[in-house]
Each structure stands twice: as structure tokens, then as C-alpha cells.
Short mmCIF file of C-alpha atoms in Angstrom, two decimals:
data_model
loop_
_atom_site.label_atom_id
_atom_site.label_comp_id
_atom_site.label_asym_id
_atom_site.label_seq_id
_atom_site.Cartn_x
_atom_site.Cartn_y
_atom_site.Cartn_z
CA UNK A 1158 -0.02 0.29 -0.12
CA UNK A 1159 2.96 1.98 0.68
CA UNK A 1160 4.78 1.64 -2.32
CA UNK A 1161 1.38 2.65 -4.48
CA UNK A 1162 1.01 5.95 -2.35
CA UNK A 1163 4.36 6.95 -3.01
CA UNK A 1164 4.04 5.80 -6.83
CA UNK A 1165 1.02 8.36 -6.70
CA UNK A 1166 2.74 10.71 -4.97
CA UNK A 1167 5.22 10.73 -7.36
CA UNK A 1168 3.26 11.35 -10.19
CA UNK A 1169 1.82 13.96 -9.15
CA UNK A 1170 4.77 16.17 -8.13
CA UNK A 1171 6.56 14.23 -11.71
CA UNK A 1172 3.47 15.59 -13.74
CA UNK A 1173 3.20 19.06 -11.55
CA UNK A 1174 6.99 20.07 -12.23
CA UNK A 1175 7.02 19.04 -15.93
CA UNK A 1176 5.73 22.83 -16.32
CA UNK A 1177 7.29 24.85 -14.21
CA UNK A 1178 5.24 28.08 -15.95
CA UNK A 1179 1.68 26.59 -15.46
CA UNK A 1180 -0.76 29.02 -13.55
CA UNK A 1181 1.90 31.62 -13.94
CA UNK A 1182 0.25 35.10 -15.03
CA UNK A 1183 1.51 36.36 -18.44
CA UNK A 1184 2.89 39.33 -17.27
CA UNK A 1185 5.05 37.35 -14.60
CA UNK A 1186 6.44 34.36 -16.82
CA UNK A 1187 9.78 36.44 -16.80
CA UNK A 1188 10.54 35.89 -13.15
CA UNK A 1189 9.32 32.53 -13.65
CA UNK A 1190 12.32 31.53 -16.18
CA UNK A 1191 15.52 33.11 -14.25
CA UNK A 1192 18.89 33.45 -16.45
CA UNK A 1193 20.85 32.72 -13.22
CA UNK A 1194 18.61 29.15 -12.44
CA UNK A 1195 17.65 31.27 -9.04
CA UNK A 1196 13.71 31.83 -8.40
CA UNK A 1197 12.89 34.83 -6.25
CA UNK A 1198 10.52 34.42 -4.27
CA UNK A 1199 7.69 37.39 -5.59
CA UNK A 1200 7.80 39.41 -1.75
CA UNK A 1201 11.11 39.20 -2.05
CA UNK A 1202 11.38 36.80 1.13
CA UNK A 1203 13.56 33.92 -0.27
CA UNK A 1204 15.19 32.52 -3.16
CA UNK A 1205 15.40 28.89 -4.19
CA UNK A 1206 16.68 27.03 -7.04
CA UNK A 1207 13.88 27.37 -9.98
CA UNK A 1208 13.83 23.45 -10.57
CA UNK A 1209 11.76 24.02 -6.87
CA UNK A 1210 9.39 25.51 -8.92
CA UNK A 1211 5.73 23.90 -8.85
CA UNK A 1212 7.36 21.27 -7.18
CA UNK A 1213 4.32 20.77 -4.85
CA UNK A 1214 6.27 21.91 -1.79
CA UNK A 1215 5.49 25.71 -0.33
CA UNK A 1216 8.95 27.41 -0.51
CA UNK A 1217 8.24 30.75 -0.31
CA UNK A 1218 5.71 32.20 2.36
CA UNK A 1219 3.69 34.33 -0.20
CA UNK A 1220 3.31 31.35 -2.42
CA UNK A 1221 4.71 32.33 -5.97
CA UNK A 1222 6.41 29.21 -6.26
CA UNK A 1223 3.60 27.33 -6.51
CA UNK A 1224 1.54 28.79 -9.19
CA UNK A 1225 0.78 25.39 -10.85
CA UNK A 1226 -0.34 23.59 -7.27
CA UNK A 1227 -2.18 23.97 -4.46
CA UNK A 1228 0.53 23.07 -2.00
CA UNK A 1229 0.77 27.03 -0.94
CA UNK A 1230 -2.93 28.43 0.75
CA UNK A 1231 -1.88 31.82 -0.25
CA UNK A 1232 -1.42 31.33 -3.95
CA UNK A 1233 -2.90 31.88 -6.75
CA UNK A 1234 -3.33 29.94 -10.56
CA UNK A 1235 -4.42 31.31 -14.07
CA UNK A 1236 -6.30 29.92 -15.82
CA UNK A 1237 -5.48 31.10 -19.79
CA UNK A 1238 -8.92 29.68 -20.70
CA UNK A 1239 -7.95 29.77 -24.72
CA UNK A 1240 -11.06 31.26 -26.43
CA UNK A 1241 -12.67 32.49 -23.34
CA UNK A 1242 -11.88 34.71 -20.31
CA UNK A 1243 -8.54 34.15 -18.46
CA UNK A 1244 -9.37 33.82 -14.64
CA UNK A 1245 -7.24 33.36 -11.63
CA UNK A 1246 -8.76 31.27 -8.50
CA UNK A 1247 -7.22 30.35 -5.38
CA UNK A 1248 -4.15 27.86 -5.46
CA UNK A 1249 -6.76 25.46 -3.12
CA UNK A 1250 -8.53 24.51 -6.01
CA UNK A 1251 -5.80 23.03 -8.54
CA UNK A 1252 -5.95 19.37 -8.52
CA UNK A 1253 -8.91 19.14 -6.14
CA UNK A 1254 -10.99 17.20 -8.83
CA UNK A 1255 -13.21 20.03 -9.70
CA UNK A 1256 -12.93 21.83 -12.99
CA UNK A 1257 -12.43 25.56 -12.33
CA UNK A 1258 -11.06 27.23 -15.59
CA UNK A 1259 -12.58 26.20 -18.71
CA UNK A 1260 -9.36 24.31 -20.39
CA UNK A 1261 -9.16 22.08 -17.93
CA UNK A 1262 -5.72 23.43 -17.00
CA UNK A 1263 -6.15 23.15 -13.35
CA UNK A 1264 -7.15 19.26 -13.16
CA UNK A 1265 -4.58 18.42 -16.28
CA UNK A 1266 -1.47 17.82 -14.11
CA UNK A 1267 -3.01 15.89 -11.46
CA UNK A 1268 -4.60 12.36 -12.76
CA UNK A 1269 -3.21 10.96 -9.90
CA UNK A 1270 -4.88 13.36 -7.03
CA UNK A 1271 -8.15 11.25 -7.15
CA UNK A 1272 -7.69 7.34 -8.83
CA UNK A 1273 -11.83 7.70 -9.03
CA UNK A 1274 -11.59 10.72 -11.40
CA UNK A 1275 -10.90 9.73 -15.20
CA UNK A 1276 -8.29 11.81 -16.58
CA UNK A 1277 -10.59 14.00 -19.48
CA UNK A 1278 -13.16 14.77 -16.59
CA UNK A 1279 -11.93 18.47 -17.51
CA UNK A 1280 -13.08 18.79 -21.15
CA UNK A 1281 -12.21 22.20 -22.54
CA UNK A 1282 -15.58 23.54 -22.61
CA UNK A 1283 -13.94 27.28 -23.18
CA UNK A 1284 -15.05 27.41 -27.16
CA UNK A 1285 -18.52 26.28 -26.13
CA UNK A 1286 -18.71 29.04 -22.90
CA UNK A 1287 -17.66 32.07 -25.50
CA UNK A 1288 -19.93 31.31 -28.17
CA UNK A 1289 -22.57 30.85 -25.10
CA UNK A 1290 -21.56 34.65 -24.31
CA UNK A 1291 -21.28 35.97 -27.48
CA UNK A 1292 -25.36 35.17 -27.89
CA UNK A 1293 -25.67 36.79 -24.77
CA UNK A 1294 -23.41 39.87 -25.40
CA UNK A 1295 -25.01 40.44 -28.67
CA UNK A 1296 -28.48 40.05 -27.04
CA UNK A 1297 -27.20 42.24 -24.74
CA UNK A 1298 -26.14 44.93 -27.48
CA UNK A 1299 -29.40 44.95 -29.17
CA UNK A 1300 -31.16 45.41 -25.96
CA UNK A 1301 -28.77 48.20 -25.29
CA UNK A 1302 -29.34 50.11 -28.39
CA UNK A 1303 -33.02 49.63 -28.43
CA UNK A 1304 -32.81 51.18 -25.15
CA UNK A 1305 -30.61 54.37 -26.43
CA UNK A 1306 -32.63 54.89 -29.00
CA UNK A 1307 -35.39 55.30 -26.50
CA UNK A 1308 -33.22 57.60 -24.75
CA UNK A 1309 -32.66 59.75 -27.47
CA UNK A 1310 -36.43 59.65 -28.85
CA UNK A 1311 -37.03 60.60 -25.35
CA UNK A 1312 -34.13 63.73 -25.02
CA UNK A 1313 -35.32 65.22 -28.67
CA UNK A 1314 -39.49 64.70 -27.70
CA UNK A 1315 -37.99 66.89 -24.30
CA UNK A 1316 -35.88 69.24 -26.69
CA UNK A 1317 -38.59 69.82 -28.62
CA UNK A 1318 -41.04 70.92 -25.53
CA UNK A 1319 -38.54 73.13 -24.17
CA UNK A 1320 -38.57 74.90 -27.48
CA UNK A 1321 -42.55 75.10 -27.56
CA UNK A 1322 -42.32 76.39 -24.09
CA UNK A 1323 -39.83 78.84 -24.43
CA UNK A 1324 -41.97 80.07 -27.85
CA UNK A 1325 -45.02 80.26 -25.96
CA UNK A 1326 -43.47 82.41 -23.00
CA UNK A 1327 -42.25 84.48 -25.58
CA UNK A 1328 -45.89 84.78 -27.02
CA UNK A 1329 -46.96 85.80 -23.92
CA UNK A 1330 -44.60 87.87 -22.86
CA UNK A 1331 -45.28 90.28 -25.98
CA UNK A 1332 -48.91 89.87 -25.27
CA UNK A 1333 -48.42 90.79 -21.62
CA UNK A 1334 -46.02 93.93 -23.08
CA UNK A 1335 -49.50 94.43 -25.37
CA UNK A 1336 -52.12 94.33 -22.91
CA UNK A 1337 -49.92 96.86 -19.95
CA UNK A 1338 -49.70 99.42 -22.53
CA UNK A 1339 -53.88 99.28 -23.09
CA UNK A 1340 -54.10 99.09 -19.39
CA UNK A 1341 -51.82 102.55 -19.15
CA UNK A 1342 -54.21 104.82 -21.32
#
């Protein structure tokens, strides 16, 4: 039994550390590819060999060395979600058997995390979500355009009413001026 667990843990570590850039924000990728082979924790509190990035052990207090694992409670995982919106999730959601990223990347490196789960459990649904969102956004756009047209008509009607009221006021002022002259006579 112990040998089985060690083997599963080894698979887990090997798959997570195979891609040190897994879960990294695009603008932070340079920090994860150090030229000197040393990774510096984002909070500046530590330096470690770059090989220890995504090794499923939290070396940095800020969790920056484990962007692609759930080892650090303070960590964040960046879902690329190509074809849809990228998102950032709590690192604790990585490898938990629940597909949080529409591209499935938060579970892809952890097929051994739960042997009851099929390794293909997280299919890429980004394109389908994008298509659904596009229909929603197009519907919202039509509604917004109709509302804007209605607003424009209301503003134009109010402006026309203001012009009519001013014309009526000017006419009444002339009439009052005329009546004032006849009262003085």
C-alpha cells in the first residue's frame, strides 16, 4: 500500500513540476525563467533553485513558487482559458477534482490526485462558453441599442418641448407687454 501511495505522489510531483510556467500570469513569466537558475519569491523574502517551482512544496511564504499546485494556501493559479476569458483562482482549487478553469488546466496535471476520477474529466469547454457568452452579449447589445434609441427619442422630445415652451413664453410676454400698454391709457 505504501509503495502505491509513493508512486501516486511521485506521479503527482512529476506532472506538476513538468511545466514550471503552469498557472503563471503572462506578465510574471519572466520571473519564472531566471537566467541564473534561481527563483526569487515575489515578496522578496527568499531565493530558491528554479527547479523547485511547482514541486508541490510551498517554499515561499507568499506562495509564488507554486502557481501551478495547491501546495500554498496563499497562492493563485492563472487559467489561460484560450478562446474565453482568463481567470485567476485560489491555488487550493488546483488538483481538487473540480474543473474550475474552462480549459481544464487546473486539473490536467493531477490525474493521480484522485484515482476515482477519469483523467479526461475536465474537457475544454472554453469555445462553448465563448459561443454562449457571444449570444448573450449580442442580445445585450440589441437591448442596449433599443434603450439608447428610446433615450434619444425621449431627449429629442424633451428638447422639442422646451423649444415650444420658450416660444409660448415669448408669445405671452409680447401679449402681456401689449396689454400693459392698453391698461395705462
